[in-house]
Coordinates of C-alpha atoms in Angstrom, one line a residue:
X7 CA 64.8 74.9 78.9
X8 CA 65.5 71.4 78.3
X9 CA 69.1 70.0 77.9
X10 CA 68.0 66.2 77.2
X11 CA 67.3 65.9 73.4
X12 CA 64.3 63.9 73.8
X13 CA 64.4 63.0 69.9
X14 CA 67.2 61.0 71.0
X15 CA 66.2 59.9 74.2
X16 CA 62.3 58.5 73.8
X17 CA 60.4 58.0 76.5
X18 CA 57.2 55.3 76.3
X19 CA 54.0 56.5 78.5
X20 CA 55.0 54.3 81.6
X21 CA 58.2 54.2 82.0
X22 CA 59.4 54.7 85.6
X23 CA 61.8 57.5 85.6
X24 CA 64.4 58.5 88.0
X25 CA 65.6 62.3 88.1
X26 CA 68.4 62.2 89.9
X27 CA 69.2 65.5 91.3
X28 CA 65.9 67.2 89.7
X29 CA 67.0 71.0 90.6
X30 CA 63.8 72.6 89.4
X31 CA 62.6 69.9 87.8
X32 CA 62.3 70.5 84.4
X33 CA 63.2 67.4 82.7
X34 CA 60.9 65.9 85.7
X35 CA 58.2 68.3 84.4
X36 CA 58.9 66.9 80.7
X37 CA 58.8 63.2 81.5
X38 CA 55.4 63.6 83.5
X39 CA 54.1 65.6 80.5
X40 CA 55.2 62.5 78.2
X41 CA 53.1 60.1 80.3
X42 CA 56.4 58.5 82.5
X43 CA 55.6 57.3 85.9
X44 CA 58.2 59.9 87.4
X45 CA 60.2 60.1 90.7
X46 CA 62.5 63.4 91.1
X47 CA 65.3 63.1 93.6
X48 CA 66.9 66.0 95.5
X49 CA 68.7 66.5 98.8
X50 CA 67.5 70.1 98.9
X51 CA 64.3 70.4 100.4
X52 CA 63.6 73.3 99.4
X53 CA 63.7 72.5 95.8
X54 CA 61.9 69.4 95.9
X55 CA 59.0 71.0 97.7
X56 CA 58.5 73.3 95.0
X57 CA 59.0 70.6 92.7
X58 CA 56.3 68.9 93.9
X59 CA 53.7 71.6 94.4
X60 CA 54.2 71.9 90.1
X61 CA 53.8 68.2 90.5
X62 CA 50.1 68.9 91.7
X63 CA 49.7 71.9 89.5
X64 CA 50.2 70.2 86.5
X65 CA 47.7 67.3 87.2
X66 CA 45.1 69.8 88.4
X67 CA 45.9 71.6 84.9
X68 CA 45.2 68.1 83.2
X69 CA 49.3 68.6 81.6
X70 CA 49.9 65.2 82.0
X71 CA 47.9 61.9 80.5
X72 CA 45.8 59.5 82.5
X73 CA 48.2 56.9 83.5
X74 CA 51.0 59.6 84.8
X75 CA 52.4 59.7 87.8
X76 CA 54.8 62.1 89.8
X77 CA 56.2 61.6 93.1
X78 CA 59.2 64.6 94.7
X79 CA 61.7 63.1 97.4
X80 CA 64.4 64.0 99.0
X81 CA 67.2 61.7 98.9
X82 CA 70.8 60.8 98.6
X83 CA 72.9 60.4 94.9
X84 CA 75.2 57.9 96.7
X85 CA 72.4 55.8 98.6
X86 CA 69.8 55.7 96.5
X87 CA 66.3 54.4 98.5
X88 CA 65.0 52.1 96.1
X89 CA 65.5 48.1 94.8
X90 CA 67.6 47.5 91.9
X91 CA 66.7 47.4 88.8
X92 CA 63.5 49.7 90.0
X93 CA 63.8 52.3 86.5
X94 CA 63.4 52.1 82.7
X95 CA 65.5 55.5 82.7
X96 CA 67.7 57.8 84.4
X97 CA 68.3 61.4 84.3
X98 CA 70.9 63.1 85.8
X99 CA 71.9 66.8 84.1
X100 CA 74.4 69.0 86.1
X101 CA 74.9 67.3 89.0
X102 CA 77.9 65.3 89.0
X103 CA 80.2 68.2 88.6
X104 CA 78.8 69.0 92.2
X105 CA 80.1 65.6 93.6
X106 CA 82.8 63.7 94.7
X107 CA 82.3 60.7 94.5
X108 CA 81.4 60.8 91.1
X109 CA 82.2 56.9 90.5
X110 CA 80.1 56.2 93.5
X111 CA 76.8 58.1 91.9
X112 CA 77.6 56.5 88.5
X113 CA 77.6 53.0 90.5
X114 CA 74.0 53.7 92.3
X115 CA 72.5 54.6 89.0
X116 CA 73.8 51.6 87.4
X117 CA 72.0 49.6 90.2
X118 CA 68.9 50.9 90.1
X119 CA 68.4 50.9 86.1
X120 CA 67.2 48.0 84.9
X121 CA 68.7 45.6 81.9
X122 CA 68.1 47.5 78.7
X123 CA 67.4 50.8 80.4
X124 CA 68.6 53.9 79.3
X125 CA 70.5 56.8 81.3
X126 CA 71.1 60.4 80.4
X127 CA 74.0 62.4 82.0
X128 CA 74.8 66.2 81.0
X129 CA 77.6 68.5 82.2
X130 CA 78.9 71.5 81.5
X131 CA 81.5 71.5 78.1
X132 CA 85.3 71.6 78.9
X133 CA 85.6 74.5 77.1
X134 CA 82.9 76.8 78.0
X135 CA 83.6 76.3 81.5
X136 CA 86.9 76.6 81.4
X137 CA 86.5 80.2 80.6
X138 CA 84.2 80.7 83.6
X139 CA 87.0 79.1 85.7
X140 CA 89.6 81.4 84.4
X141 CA 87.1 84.2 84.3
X142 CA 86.1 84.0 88.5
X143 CA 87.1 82.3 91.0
X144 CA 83.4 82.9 92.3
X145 CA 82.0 81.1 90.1
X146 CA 83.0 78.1 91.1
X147 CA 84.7 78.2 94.9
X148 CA 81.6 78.1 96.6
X149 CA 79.9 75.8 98.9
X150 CA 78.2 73.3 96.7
X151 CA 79.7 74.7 93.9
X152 CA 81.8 72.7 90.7
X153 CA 84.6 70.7 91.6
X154 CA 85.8 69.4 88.7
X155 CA 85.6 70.0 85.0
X156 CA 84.7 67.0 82.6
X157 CA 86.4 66.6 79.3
X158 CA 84.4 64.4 76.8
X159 CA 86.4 61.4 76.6
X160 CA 86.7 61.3 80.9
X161 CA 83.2 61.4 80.7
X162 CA 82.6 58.3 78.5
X163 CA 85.3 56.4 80.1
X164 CA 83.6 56.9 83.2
X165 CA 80.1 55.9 82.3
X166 CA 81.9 52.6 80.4
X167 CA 83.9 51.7 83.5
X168 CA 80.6 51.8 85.2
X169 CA 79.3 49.0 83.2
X170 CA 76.7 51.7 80.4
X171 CA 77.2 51.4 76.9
X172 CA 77.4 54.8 75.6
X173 CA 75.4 55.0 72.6
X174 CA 75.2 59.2 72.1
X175 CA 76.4 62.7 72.3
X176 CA 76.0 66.2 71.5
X177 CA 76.1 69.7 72.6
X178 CA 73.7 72.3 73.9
X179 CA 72.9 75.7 74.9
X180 CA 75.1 77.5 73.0
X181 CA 73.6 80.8 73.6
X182 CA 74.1 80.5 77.5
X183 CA 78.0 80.4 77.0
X184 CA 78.2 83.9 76.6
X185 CA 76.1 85.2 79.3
X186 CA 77.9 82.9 81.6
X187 CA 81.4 84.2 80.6
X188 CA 79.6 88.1 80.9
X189 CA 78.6 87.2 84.6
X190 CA 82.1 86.0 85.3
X191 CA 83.7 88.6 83.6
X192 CA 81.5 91.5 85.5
X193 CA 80.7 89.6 88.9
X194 CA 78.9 86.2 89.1
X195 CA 76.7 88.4 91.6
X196 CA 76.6 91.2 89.5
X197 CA 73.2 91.6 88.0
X198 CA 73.3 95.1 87.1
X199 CA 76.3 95.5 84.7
X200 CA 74.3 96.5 81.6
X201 CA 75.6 93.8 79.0
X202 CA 74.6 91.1 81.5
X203 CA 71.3 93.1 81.8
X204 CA 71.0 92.9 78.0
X205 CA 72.2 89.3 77.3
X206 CA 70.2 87.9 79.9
X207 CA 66.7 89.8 78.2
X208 CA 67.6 88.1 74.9
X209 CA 68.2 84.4 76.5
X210 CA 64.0 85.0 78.6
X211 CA 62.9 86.6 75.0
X212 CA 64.5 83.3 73.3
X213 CA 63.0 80.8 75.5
X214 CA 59.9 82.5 75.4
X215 CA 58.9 83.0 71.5
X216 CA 61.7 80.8 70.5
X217 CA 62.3 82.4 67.0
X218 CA 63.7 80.7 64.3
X219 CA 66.6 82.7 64.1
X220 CA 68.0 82.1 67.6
X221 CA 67.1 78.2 67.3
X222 CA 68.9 78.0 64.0
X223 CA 71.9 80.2 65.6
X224 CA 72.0 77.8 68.8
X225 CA 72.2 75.2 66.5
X226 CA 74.9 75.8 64.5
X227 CA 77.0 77.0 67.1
X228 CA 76.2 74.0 69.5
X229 CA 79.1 72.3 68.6
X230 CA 81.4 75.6 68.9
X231 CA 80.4 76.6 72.0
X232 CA 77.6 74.7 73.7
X233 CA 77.1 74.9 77.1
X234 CA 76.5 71.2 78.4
X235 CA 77.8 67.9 77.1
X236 CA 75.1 65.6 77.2
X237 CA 75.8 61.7 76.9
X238 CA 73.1 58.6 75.8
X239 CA 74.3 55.3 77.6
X240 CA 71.6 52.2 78.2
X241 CA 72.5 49.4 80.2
X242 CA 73.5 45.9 78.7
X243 CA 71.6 43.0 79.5
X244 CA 74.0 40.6 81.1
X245 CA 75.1 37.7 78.6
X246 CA 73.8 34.2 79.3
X247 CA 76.0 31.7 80.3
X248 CA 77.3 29.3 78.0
X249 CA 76.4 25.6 79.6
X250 CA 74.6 26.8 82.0
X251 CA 71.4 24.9 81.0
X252 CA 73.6 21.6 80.3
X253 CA 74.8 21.8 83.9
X254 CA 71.7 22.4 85.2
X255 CA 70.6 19.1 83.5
X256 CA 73.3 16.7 84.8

């Protein structure tokens, strides 16, 4: 389940991608699959280990084209183990509701995306989440949990003060809204309340055999009730100099 819109976000076969805070690492997955030269960051070792085994899965399977590459680390958001400039794009999709220092992440990014590059940053919606917040207080006081809950315009002002150009949005996973608010509403560690039961066999039978109806449903009510916000941003090349070539002749 994908919540970058590749469509709007293209990769090129070779592009050195950073997934920043990988989770599972299914956009990872995605970008290897699309022929990127792929690093996926995470500080939980546990993750990233399974993360890598699908790593080696998928090139024993032949999944991704010759040329791929896919490397699983762990690592720090806020001290980032690599040169600037070192990635062609970014991709960072629920994480920075988890930290901080979210200027600080934003700032490391930025430094190791090159001129031109292109970054990819999804949260959860304002409004959706909201809900959840009001809902539980589970669902969010817990160790590693949310700390904070982005409105649109926050967002973009954020990746713009950071030096991005933001050049997209949109909504997604509409359908997850509701299950989300059922958990909350029942217990966030309540699996066996039957409408959570009976939401959460029709979100596995839609990402599964992805019917029409469903996709067409998700879609309209994306911008409703979607789930994540997901924002497009690319780096600016900086501008040359006016004179500089003059005083370098004098």
């Amino acid at each position: 389940m994908l919540t970058v819109d590749f469509s709007r976000f293209p990769l090129a076969p070779g592009d050195r991608v950073l997934d920043l805070g990988c989770g599972a690492g299914r956009h990872a997955f995605e970008c290897y699959r699309r022929g990127a030269q792929v690093v996926a960051v995470d500080r939980n070792g546990e993750e990233i280990r399974e993360v890598a085994k699908w790593f080696a899965a998928m090139k024993e399977a032949g999944e991704a084209p010759e040329g791929a590459t896919a490397t699983a680390m762990e690592g720090d958001a806020l001290e980032l183990p690599f040169p600037d400039e070192s990635f062609d794009v970014v991709i960072i999709s629920e994480v920075m509701e988890h930290i901080p220092d979210d200027k600080g992440v934003l700032a490391e990014m930025v430094r190791v995306l090159k001129p031109g590059g292109r970054i990819a940053i999804t949260v959860p919606r304002y409004g959706p989440e909201k809900v959840c917040w009001t809902l539980s207080d589970a669902y969010h006081e817990v160790e590693g949990g949310h700390i904070r809950i982005y409105r649109a315009d926050e967002l973009l002002a954020k990746i713009r003060q950071a030096g991005l150009k933001p050049y997209g949005t949109h909504h997604a996973h509409a359908l997850h809204s509701p299950y989300w608010w059922l958990k909350c509403a029942f217990g966030v560690d309540n699996d066996k309340a039957l409408p959570v039961r009976a939401y959460h066999k029709l979100l596995v039978w839609d990402i599964m055999k992805k019917p029409v109806a469903t996709r067409v449903a998700e879609q309209a009510l994306n911008p409703l009730i979607g789930k994540s916000f997901v924002a497009y941003a690319t780096k600016p090349h900086l501008p040359r100099l006016s004179g500089t070539s003059e005083a370098a002749g004098q």
